[in-house]
Amino acid sequence: MPRRRGAGAPRVCYIGAHAIEARRRPRAGAARGSLRADPPDENLCFKTEGLTKVYGSGPSAVHALRGVDLAIPERELVVLLGASGSGKSTLLNILGGLDRPTSGRLLFRGQDLTNASQRELTLYRRRHVGFVFQFYNLMPSLTARENVALVTEIADDPIPPEEALALVGLEHRLDHFPSQLSGGEQQRVAIARAIAKRPSVLLCDEPTGALDSATGVRVLEALQNVNETMHATTLLITHNASVADIAHRVITFSDGHVREERLNAVRKRPSELSW
Amino acid sequence: MRLFSLPRWLAPLDRKLLRDLFAMRGQALAIAFVIAGGVSVHLVAAGLLSSLEETRRAYYERYRFADLWAPLVRAPNGLIDEIRRIEGVQAAETRVRVQALFDMPGMEEPATGEVFSLPDGAEPSVNQIVLLRGRLPQSGRRDEAVVLESFANAHGLDIGDTVDATIYGGRERITIVGIALSPEHVYAIAPGQLVPDDRLFGVLWMSRSALAEAVNQDGAFNEAVVRLGYGANEAAVRNALDALLEPYGAPGAYGRDEHISDAFISSEIDQLRTMGSVLPPIFLAVAAFLVNVVISRLVATERTEIGLMKAFGYTDAAVVAHYLKAVGIIGVVGLAIGATLGIRLGQLLASVYTEYYRFPLFVFQPNARGLVVVTAITAVAVGGGAAFAVRRAATIAPAEAMRPPPPPDYSKALGARVTSLPFLDQQTRMILRQIVRFPLRAAFTSIGVAVSGALLIGTLFALDAIEEMIDVYFNVANRYDVQVSFVEPRSRSAYFELLSAPGVLGGEPYRAVPVKLRHRHLEEQMRLMGVPVDSRLARMIDVEGRPVELRPGGIVLSQDIAEKLAVTTGETLTVAVTEGRRPVLDVPVAAVAMTYIGSGAYMPIDDVNALLREGPVVSGANLLVDSARTNALYAELKAQPAVAGVVLQRAAQRNFTDLMDQNLGMAIWVYTIFAGLIAIGVVYNSVRISFSERQRELASLRVLGFSRREVSYILLGEIAFLTLLALPIGGLLGTGLAWSLSRAMSSELFRVPFVIDPPTYGYAALVVIVVTAVSGLLVRRQLDRMELVAVLKSAD
Ligand SMILES: Nc1ncnc2c1ncn2[C@@H]1O[C@H](COP(=O)(O)OP(=O)(O)O)[C@@H](O)[C@H]1O
Ligand SMILES: [Mg+2]
């Protein structure tokens, strides 16, 4: 397998017939904090229109999403709340190109992803998306450093694995295997792996779900740090309503619908959360 | 997936069992087919073996096949009483037996053969014939004979038809009165031939008085045949016979092991025995390994279920029994497929056998004992393979089992240095770490694949070996086109007459004489060939494939004879001629040569003539013939009363090659399928297990943006690596297997050379690589269909 370190390759991602300039840094002026309730389309990271997802068919069909309209601006930290089974993960997976909607439209920076092919979705994930799951999904046969290198080798402009691990406070655990790391450490390796390629979106599905509160705080700090320093649009699913206080925007799901969407006027640091 | 609904009465555990098996049907079937391979080979070999042995035994018993043959020149009929009085002789018969040349209408070549006498008005007590149609010849009728069925069929002869034959120098026109089979001609082959040619080998049975009159044996006989009593000492009887018959020109009696037809059957039986004992263990060992791997994996995936079952109160024994049942079902399916396949294949092969081995009745009898044996061995192998895996299920503690297992620990794997080399990309590193982390499994996989390649090399080498045998025998050692033998030794001028026959380009005379070669207490009875010192047409070949030069005053022996007599080059042995005045001479062994087919003892023809104190006498000649004018030569030979026998080398070579071509395709297919079964079983299971174990990792890689190609690299790269590793191992194992099979298959009749042509290695490698690729692609399809989200959602 050839290694992919061609740093000089143009950062152009082909999706459908269009070429998207991979805009890692949103235009100047869209500064953090200048949030508006209804941002203009060109400043949107994601826009969905009437998104639905049905699993199965006939009487046993499950309507996981029943028409979701969202507009998520660049660089925001968005928290998704909602009861179990309300469709949060389904939405996140569709936004991340792991799954396709049944109907509706999904735009990523103005590009229509709705009918993208498998190959295009793979490229999309590879270039733009960082994932963090509840279960860390590390490669047990690779050390922390190597797990991160796995991604940096196929990224166009990655940060070195050591630096990514330092960002999540693991600079002293570089050569440990997953079996030698605690749950929180494993999760932070997963975050380092997700951010090492400088993703423009970071999608986290209950990243603290399996962790105790102190460890959870460290993980959230790492995520917030990434959102602030690397300007990645971050979507974070959680069961813990208090985590919503660290977000710019909070979206609450219920039965496949967006029940409520609000902006936090004041945000807390993760260490200030009452867990 | 729900293809069928399970009956209600089925216990819940059994339902789970059937669903488990259905879910892993690909793997289960792969194992079942490997088992079936072993079972069917064993059943075919054991069934053919016992069918052949039993048929032969019954046939010989019923038609009173002889134990000893004692040819001689001429002895009075009254001697029979003394033969019968020898202790250990149960029955004895005297008879007249002569060579004959047949001139068949519509066939240019002369056919050779023999004529036997049948007692007038009585059934012989030894060597009876099976009269299929017609009647026996009337006593005293020189124009009546019974003919061997294969010869009759080849020429469309029926009762009432006539045959022109040269019998002992006299031309006879004989009417066919009956058609028969004979236990002496199950494998009906002319001396010096390897493959039967029904057209070219004829046998007639005539009335004793008529044949005796025709060949100048009135009141006399020239062969005694003897059946031994139960528990008789064959060697003692043979010695007594030799002592009694020596004054009558007897070269010495021989037993069934030197009877050409029976020797071929015995050689076939030996080969079946070898096949039946070498191949099935290979299959069953592979099956045991596969069962171990697959059941280990099943137990590992079902940890939680096992914990639950135990928590609900199922005993360890019940849990163990549960998994053993799964193995049992795989075993039974394998046995059933193997038994069906084995019986079908056995019947097929039996019908091929009846083309070469002429018994009154030959049917494939599945060997019941073989079935029992193979069932027991399968049970042991498969049960043994499962035992280790299932023991783990018994030792799982319920509480521990219900926690998800920690990530496998790669930190303590061997070879950490190598796998940490900085120039490796992470995917390759994952492959290497997987191998060094589970070295035993990797080794077994590699060896399993190697075994499949080895099986191909070890069996298909036989084709290379036979090609080598044919080439050396016909093109290097015996380069004449036609060998002519005279009824009686004749002067050199007879040889020169032959040289001037139409179509003859050149030739060499030979003098053949029956001898006993003695060294210390060892003795071998054979034909000593005298040929010109600088012979170009009939030579012995040394181990390097070079012709061995004859030197005056020395004898050259084939290796098998040298081994039997325990002599080496330079040592002296005693040559005792068993014909004429029976001279005896001590001769040094000049060289030991390789002969793949038959055995030989060669001396310069002048030495043989001198030994016999005769002038330049010849027994016959080896001739080179203009292939455009063979027919003219054949016509001439048929008309020569002095000619007793004709060996047509080109026909012999063609028959051999035809036989090879006919069976070549089938052999290649059968062994390729068998080897393929093993390779598929090993590779498919290995990749499939790897896939299910690492599904989560592979899905994560897809999420990280790796393409399907890149992800399959991790899965298939491992097996590709192990297969590449397996190729040289398989080459070595196959070479070893070929070597031992070449030993095991060699017999009195021929020695299988240990020759493997490079294309055989190439073919084996190709089959292994193709099978690996196909198995890999099967799993790759599952990889492509993998539901990323579903895989990642599960906690395991
Ligand atoms: N692969 C699937 N097949 C069928 N149903 C599914 C699948 N994935 C999710 N669902 C169903 O869709 C609904 C929404 O699931 P999900 O998005 O995982 O909810 P959440 O993440 O909010 O808990 C649930 O009812 C779930 O059972
Ligand atoms: Mg969820």
Short mmCIF file of C-alpha atoms in Angstrom, two decimals, chain A residues 1 3-4 93 98-99 118 122 125-126 131 133 135 137 139-143 146 149-151 153-154 177-180 186 193 197, chain B residues 407-411 423 425-427 429-430 433 694 696-697 700-708 710 713 788-789 792-795:
data_model
loop_
_atom_site.label_atom_id
_atom_site.label_comp_id
_atom_site.label_asym_id
_atom_site.label_seq_id
_atom_site.Cartn_x
_atom_site.Cartn_y
_atom_site.Cartn_z
CA MET A 1 0.00 0.00 0.00
CA ARG A 3 1.92 5.85 1.58
CA ARG A 4 0.12 9.06 0.96
CA ASN A 93 -24.05 9.35 10.43
CA LEU A 98 -21.65 6.96 6.67
CA ASP A 99 -25.26 6.62 5.66
CA GLN A 118 -19.88 5.40 -2.10
CA THR A 122 -15.30 7.83 1.20
CA ARG A 125 -14.88 11.39 4.95
CA ARG A 126 -11.22 11.13 4.22
CA PHE A 131 -15.33 10.92 13.90
CA PHE A 133 -17.55 7.33 18.89
CA PHE A 135 -16.47 3.00 21.71
CA ASN A 137 -12.52 1.89 17.80
CA MET A 139 -6.63 -0.52 16.16
CA PRO A 140 -5.46 -2.77 18.99
CA SER A 141 -2.39 -3.78 17.02
CA LEU A 142 -1.14 -0.21 16.68
CA THR A 143 0.33 2.06 19.34
CA GLU A 146 0.64 4.59 15.03
CA ALA A 149 -0.31 7.99 11.90
CA LEU A 150 -2.84 5.70 10.23
CA VAL A 151 -4.83 8.80 9.39
CA GLU A 153 -0.60 9.00 6.18
CA ILE A 154 -3.64 9.46 3.99
CA PHE A 177 -0.87 -0.01 22.81
CA PRO A 178 -4.63 0.42 23.41
CA SER A 179 -4.54 -2.52 25.82
CA GLN A 180 -2.13 -0.48 27.96
CA GLN A 186 -8.12 5.53 24.54
CA ARG A 193 -6.73 10.48 15.44
CA LYS A 197 -5.87 15.48 9.59
CA PRO B 407 -8.82 -5.19 23.55
CA PRO B 408 -6.38 -7.90 22.53
CA ASP B 409 -2.95 -7.11 23.87
CA TYR B 410 -0.38 -6.58 21.15
CA SER B 411 2.23 -5.03 23.40
CA PHE B 423 9.34 2.66 6.85
CA ASP B 425 2.90 2.01 6.64
CA GLN B 426 0.35 1.43 9.35
CA GLN B 427 -1.76 -1.05 7.37
CA ARG B 429 2.20 -2.93 10.31
CA MET B 430 -1.27 -4.15 11.32
CA ARG B 433 1.48 -7.49 14.08
CA ARG B 694 -11.53 -7.58 12.93
CA ARG B 696 -14.87 -3.51 13.90
CA GLU B 697 -11.37 -2.41 13.01
CA SER B 700 -13.43 2.00 11.68
CA LEU B 701 -10.97 2.28 8.86
CA ARG B 702 -13.80 2.83 6.42
CA VAL B 703 -15.14 5.55 8.70
CA LEU B 704 -11.71 7.16 8.75
CA GLY B 705 -11.97 7.45 5.00
CA PHE B 706 -10.09 4.39 3.81
CA SER B 707 -11.48 3.01 0.59
CA ARG B 708 -12.70 -0.57 0.29
CA GLU B 710 -7.36 -0.12 1.17
CA TYR B 713 -5.57 -4.88 1.85
CA LEU B 788 -20.53 0.41 8.90
CA VAL B 789 -23.00 1.94 11.26
CA LEU B 792 -19.69 0.31 15.08
CA LYS B 793 -22.83 0.59 17.13
CA SER B 794 -22.35 -2.81 18.77
CA ALA B 795 -20.41 -2.72 22.00
#
